[in-house]
mmCIF file of C-alpha atoms in Angstrom:
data_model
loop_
_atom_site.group_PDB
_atom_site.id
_atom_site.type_symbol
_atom_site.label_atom_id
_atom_site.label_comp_id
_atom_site.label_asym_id
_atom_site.label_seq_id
_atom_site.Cartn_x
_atom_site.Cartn_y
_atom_site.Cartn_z
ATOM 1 C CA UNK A 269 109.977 149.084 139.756
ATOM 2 C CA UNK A 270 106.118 150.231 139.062
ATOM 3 C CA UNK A 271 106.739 151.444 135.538
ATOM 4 C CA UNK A 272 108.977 147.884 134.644
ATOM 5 C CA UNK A 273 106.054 145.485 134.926
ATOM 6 C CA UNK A 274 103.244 148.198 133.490
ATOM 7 C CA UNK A 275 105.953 148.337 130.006
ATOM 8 C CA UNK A 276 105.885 144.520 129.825
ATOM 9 C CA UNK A 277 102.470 143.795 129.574
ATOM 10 C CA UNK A 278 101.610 147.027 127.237
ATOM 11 C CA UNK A 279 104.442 145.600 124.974
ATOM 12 C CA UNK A 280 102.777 141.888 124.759
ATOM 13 C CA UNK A 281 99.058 143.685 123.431
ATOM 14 C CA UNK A 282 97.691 142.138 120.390
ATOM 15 C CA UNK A 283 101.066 139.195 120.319
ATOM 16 C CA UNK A 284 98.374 136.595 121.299
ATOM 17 C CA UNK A 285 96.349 138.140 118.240
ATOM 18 C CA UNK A 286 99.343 137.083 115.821
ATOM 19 C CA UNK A 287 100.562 133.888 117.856
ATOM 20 C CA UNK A 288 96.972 132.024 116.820
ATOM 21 C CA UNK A 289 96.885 133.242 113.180
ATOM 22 C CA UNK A 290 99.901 132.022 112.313
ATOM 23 C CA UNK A 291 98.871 129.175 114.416
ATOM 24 C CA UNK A 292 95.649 128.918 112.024
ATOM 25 C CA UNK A 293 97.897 128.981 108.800
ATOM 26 C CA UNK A 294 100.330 126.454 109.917
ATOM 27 C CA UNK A 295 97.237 124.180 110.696
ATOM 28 C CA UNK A 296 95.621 125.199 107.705
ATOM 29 C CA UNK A 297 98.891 124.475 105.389
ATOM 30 C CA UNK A 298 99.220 120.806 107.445
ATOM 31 C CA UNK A 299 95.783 120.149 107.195
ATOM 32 C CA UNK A 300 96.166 120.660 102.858
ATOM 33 C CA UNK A 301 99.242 118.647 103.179
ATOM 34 C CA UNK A 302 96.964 115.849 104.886
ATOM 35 C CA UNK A 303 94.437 115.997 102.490
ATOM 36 C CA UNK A 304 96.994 115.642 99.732
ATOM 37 C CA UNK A 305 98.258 112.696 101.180
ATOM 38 C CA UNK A 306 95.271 110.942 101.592
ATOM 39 C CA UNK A 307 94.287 111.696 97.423
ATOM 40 C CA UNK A 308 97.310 110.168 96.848
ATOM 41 C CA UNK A 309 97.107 107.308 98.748
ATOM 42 C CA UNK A 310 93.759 106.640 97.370
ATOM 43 C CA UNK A 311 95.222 106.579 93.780
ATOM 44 C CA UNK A 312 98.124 104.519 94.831
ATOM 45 C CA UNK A 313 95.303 102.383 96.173
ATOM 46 C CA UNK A 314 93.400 102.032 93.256
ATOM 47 C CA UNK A 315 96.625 101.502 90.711
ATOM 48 C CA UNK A 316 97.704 98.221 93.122
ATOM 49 C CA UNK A 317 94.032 96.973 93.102
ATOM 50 C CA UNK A 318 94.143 96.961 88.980
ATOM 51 C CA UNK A 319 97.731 95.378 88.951
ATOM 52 C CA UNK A 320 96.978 92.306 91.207
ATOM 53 C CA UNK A 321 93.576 91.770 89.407
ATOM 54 C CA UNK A 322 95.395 92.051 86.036
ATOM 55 C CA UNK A 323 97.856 89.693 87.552
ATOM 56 C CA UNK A 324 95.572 86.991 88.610
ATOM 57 C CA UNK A 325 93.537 87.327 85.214
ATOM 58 C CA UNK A 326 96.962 86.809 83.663
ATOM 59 C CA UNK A 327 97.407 83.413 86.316
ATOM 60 C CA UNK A 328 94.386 82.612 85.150
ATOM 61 C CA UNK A 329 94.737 82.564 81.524
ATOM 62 C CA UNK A 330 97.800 80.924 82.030
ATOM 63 C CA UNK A 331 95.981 78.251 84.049
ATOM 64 C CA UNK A 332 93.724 77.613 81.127
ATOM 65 C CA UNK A 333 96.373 77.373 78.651
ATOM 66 C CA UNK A 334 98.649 74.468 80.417
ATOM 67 C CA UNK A 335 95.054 72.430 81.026
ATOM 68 C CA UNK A 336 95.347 72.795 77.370
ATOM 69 C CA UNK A 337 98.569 72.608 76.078
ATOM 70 C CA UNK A 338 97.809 71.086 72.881
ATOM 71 C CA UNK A 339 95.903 74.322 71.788
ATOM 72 C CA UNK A 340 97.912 76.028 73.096
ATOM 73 C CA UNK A 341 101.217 74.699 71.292
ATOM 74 C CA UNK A 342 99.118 75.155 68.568
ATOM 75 C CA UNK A 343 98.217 78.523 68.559
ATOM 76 C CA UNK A 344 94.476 78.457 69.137
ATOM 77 C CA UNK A 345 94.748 80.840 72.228
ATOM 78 C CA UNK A 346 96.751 83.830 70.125
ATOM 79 C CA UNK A 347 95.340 87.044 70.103
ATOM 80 C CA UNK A 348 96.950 89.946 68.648
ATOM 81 C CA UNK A 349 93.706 91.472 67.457
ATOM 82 C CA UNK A 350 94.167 95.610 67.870
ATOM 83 C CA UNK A 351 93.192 96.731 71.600
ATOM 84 C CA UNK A 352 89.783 97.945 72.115
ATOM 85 C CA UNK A 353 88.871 99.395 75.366
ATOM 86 C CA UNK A 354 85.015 100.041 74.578
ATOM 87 C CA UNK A 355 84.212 96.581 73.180
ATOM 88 C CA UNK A 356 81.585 94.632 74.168
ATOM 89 C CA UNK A 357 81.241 91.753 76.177
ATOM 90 C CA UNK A 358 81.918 88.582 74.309
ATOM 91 C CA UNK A 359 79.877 85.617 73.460
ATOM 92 C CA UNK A 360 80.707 82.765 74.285
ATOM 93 C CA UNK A 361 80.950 79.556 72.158
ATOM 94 C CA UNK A 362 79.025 76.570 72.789
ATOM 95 C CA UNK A 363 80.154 73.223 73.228
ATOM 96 C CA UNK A 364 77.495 70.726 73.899
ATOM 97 C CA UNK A 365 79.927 67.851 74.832
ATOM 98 C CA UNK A 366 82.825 69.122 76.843
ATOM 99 C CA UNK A 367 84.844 66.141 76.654
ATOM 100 C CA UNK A 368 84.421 65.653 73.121
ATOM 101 C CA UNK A 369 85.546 69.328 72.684
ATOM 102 C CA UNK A 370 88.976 70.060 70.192
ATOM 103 C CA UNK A 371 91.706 71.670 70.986
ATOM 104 C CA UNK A 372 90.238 74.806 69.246
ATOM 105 C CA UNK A 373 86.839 74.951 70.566
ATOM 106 C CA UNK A 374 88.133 74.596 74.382
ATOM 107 C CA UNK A 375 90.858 77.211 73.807
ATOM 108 C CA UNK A 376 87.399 79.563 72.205
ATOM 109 C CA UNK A 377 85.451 78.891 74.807
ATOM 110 C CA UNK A 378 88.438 79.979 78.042
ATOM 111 C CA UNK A 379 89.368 83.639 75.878
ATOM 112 C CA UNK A 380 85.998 84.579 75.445
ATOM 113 C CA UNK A 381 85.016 83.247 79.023
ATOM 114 C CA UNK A 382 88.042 85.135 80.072
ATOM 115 C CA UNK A 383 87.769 88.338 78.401
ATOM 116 C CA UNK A 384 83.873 88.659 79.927
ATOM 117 C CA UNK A 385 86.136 88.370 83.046
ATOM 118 C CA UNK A 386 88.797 91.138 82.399
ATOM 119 C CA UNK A 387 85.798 93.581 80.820
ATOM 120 C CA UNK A 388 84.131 93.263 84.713
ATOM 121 C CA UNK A 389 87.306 93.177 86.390
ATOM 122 C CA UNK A 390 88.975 95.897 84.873
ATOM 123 C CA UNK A 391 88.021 99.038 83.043
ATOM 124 C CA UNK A 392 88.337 98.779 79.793
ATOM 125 C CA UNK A 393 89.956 94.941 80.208
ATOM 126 C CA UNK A 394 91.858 93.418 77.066
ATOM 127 C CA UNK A 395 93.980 91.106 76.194
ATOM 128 C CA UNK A 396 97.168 90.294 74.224
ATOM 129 C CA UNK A 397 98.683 86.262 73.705
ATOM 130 C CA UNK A 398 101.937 85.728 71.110
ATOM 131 C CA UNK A 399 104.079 82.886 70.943
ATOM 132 C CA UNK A 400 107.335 83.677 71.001
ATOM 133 C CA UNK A 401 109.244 83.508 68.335
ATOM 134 C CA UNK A 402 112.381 81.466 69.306
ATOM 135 C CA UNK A 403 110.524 79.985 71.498
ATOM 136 C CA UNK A 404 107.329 78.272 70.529
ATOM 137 C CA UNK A 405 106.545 76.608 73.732
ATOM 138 C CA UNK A 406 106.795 80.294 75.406
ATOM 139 C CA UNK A 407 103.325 82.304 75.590
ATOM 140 C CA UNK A 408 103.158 85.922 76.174
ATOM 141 C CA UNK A 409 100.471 87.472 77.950
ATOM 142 C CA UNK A 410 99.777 91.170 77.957
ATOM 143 C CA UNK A 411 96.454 91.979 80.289
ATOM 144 C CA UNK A 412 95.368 95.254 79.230
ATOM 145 C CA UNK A 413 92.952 98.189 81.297
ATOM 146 C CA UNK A 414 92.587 102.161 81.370
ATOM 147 C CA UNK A 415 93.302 103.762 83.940
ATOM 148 C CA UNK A 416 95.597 106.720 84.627
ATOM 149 C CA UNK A 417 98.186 105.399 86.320
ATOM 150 C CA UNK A 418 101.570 106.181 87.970
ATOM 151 C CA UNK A 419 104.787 106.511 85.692
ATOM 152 C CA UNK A 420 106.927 103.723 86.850
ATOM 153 C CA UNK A 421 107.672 101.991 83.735
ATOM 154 C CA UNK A 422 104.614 100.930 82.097
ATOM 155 C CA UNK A 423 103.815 104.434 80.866
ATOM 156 C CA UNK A 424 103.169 106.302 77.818
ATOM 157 C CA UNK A 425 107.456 106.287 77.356
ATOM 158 C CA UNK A 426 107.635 102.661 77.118
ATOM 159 C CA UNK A 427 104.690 101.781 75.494
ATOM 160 C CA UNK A 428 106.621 102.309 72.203
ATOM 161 C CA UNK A 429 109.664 99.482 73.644
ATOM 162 C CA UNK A 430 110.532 95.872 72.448
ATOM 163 C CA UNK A 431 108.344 94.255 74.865
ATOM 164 C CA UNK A 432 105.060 96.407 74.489
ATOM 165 C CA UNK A 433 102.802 94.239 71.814
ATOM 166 C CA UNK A 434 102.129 96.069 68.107
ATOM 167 C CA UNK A 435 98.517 95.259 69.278
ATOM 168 C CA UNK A 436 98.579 97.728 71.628
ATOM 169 C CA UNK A 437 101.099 100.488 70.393
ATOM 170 C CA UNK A 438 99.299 100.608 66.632
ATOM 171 C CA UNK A 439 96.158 101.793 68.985
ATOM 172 C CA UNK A 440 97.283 104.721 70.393
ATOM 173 C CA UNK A 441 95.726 107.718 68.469
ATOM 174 C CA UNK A 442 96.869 111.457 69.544
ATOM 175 C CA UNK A 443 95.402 112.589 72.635
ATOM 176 C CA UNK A 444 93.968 108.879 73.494
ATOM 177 C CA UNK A 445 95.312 107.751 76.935
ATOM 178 C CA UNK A 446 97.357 104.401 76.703
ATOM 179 C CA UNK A 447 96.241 101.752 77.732
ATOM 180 C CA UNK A 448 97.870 99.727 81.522
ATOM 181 C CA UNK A 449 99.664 96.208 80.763
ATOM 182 C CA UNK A 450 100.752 93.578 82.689
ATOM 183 C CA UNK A 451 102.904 91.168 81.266
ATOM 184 C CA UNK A 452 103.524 87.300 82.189
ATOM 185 C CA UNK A 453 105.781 84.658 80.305
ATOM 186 C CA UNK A 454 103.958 81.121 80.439
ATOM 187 C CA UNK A 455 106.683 78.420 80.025
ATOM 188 C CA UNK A 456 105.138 74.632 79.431
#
């Protein structure tokens, strides 16, 4: 009976020993796993922030362009100039009498008003407006930023599509990053 309980405990030396190190690298490997997670979330994070700002720049433009439909109708608030994400803030027009303002001059003085906007709201902030083409009435509004974002349909792959403006795809140089959009259809 002596010599059964003097093998057990001369068989368990140094299992404690291996027991906490693999204890340490399991805790280690979770604790990389956490840390993972939380970069991750942080860039999720930071990718939702830039879509709901571009989207209520793109509300807001839209805003603008029904308290003047005229101009709008008309064209004045077009802008397929070529993106440029380091441009520089934009001056904007004066109208000494705002209710004596055209058409033109009001729809001057909300893109340039709202592009200072987009620059501080959004790195590297742009915009894109075209009428559509069977559809006069119908604006398109692209809100542009940098940022390197999550493939989910508004990546590099479908920047080249149908609904991705010239203005933005005839920027792309190789090795550039493309830029973010948004999109929103303003009906009348």
């Amino acid at each position: 009976m002596r010599g059964f309980h003097l093998r057990g405990p001369r068989l368990q030396r140094g299992a404690n020993l291996i027991e906490v190190l693999v204890a340490i690298l399991l805790l280690s490997i979770a604790m990389l796993a956490m840390a993972g997670l939380h970069s991750r979330s942080l860039q999720y994070g930071k990718v939702y922030e830039h879509r709901a700002v571009a989207m209520q720049l793109a509300y807001d433009l839209s805003d603008r362009m029904r308290a003047n439909a005229r101009g709008s109708l008309a064209g004045a608030y077009n802008v397929s100039s070529a993106y440029d994400a380091d441009s520089e803030a934009v001056t904007v027009p004066d109208c000494k009498f705002p209710a004596h303002c055209t058409e033109a001059e009001m729809a001057a003085i909300d893109l340039a008003q709202w592009r200072n906007e987009a620059r501080l709201a959004l790195p590297g902030g742009g915009l894109v407006v075209e009428q559509d083409k069977d559809q006069p009435n119908i604006l398109d509004i692209w809100v542009l930023w940098l940022g390197s974002e999550l493939a989910d349909g508004n990546d590099a792959a479908s920047m080249t599509g149908s609904m991705c403006p010239d203005a933005v795809v005839n920027t792309a140089k190789d090795g550039d990053d493309l830029p973010q959009w948004k999109p929103l259809r303003v009906p009348p």
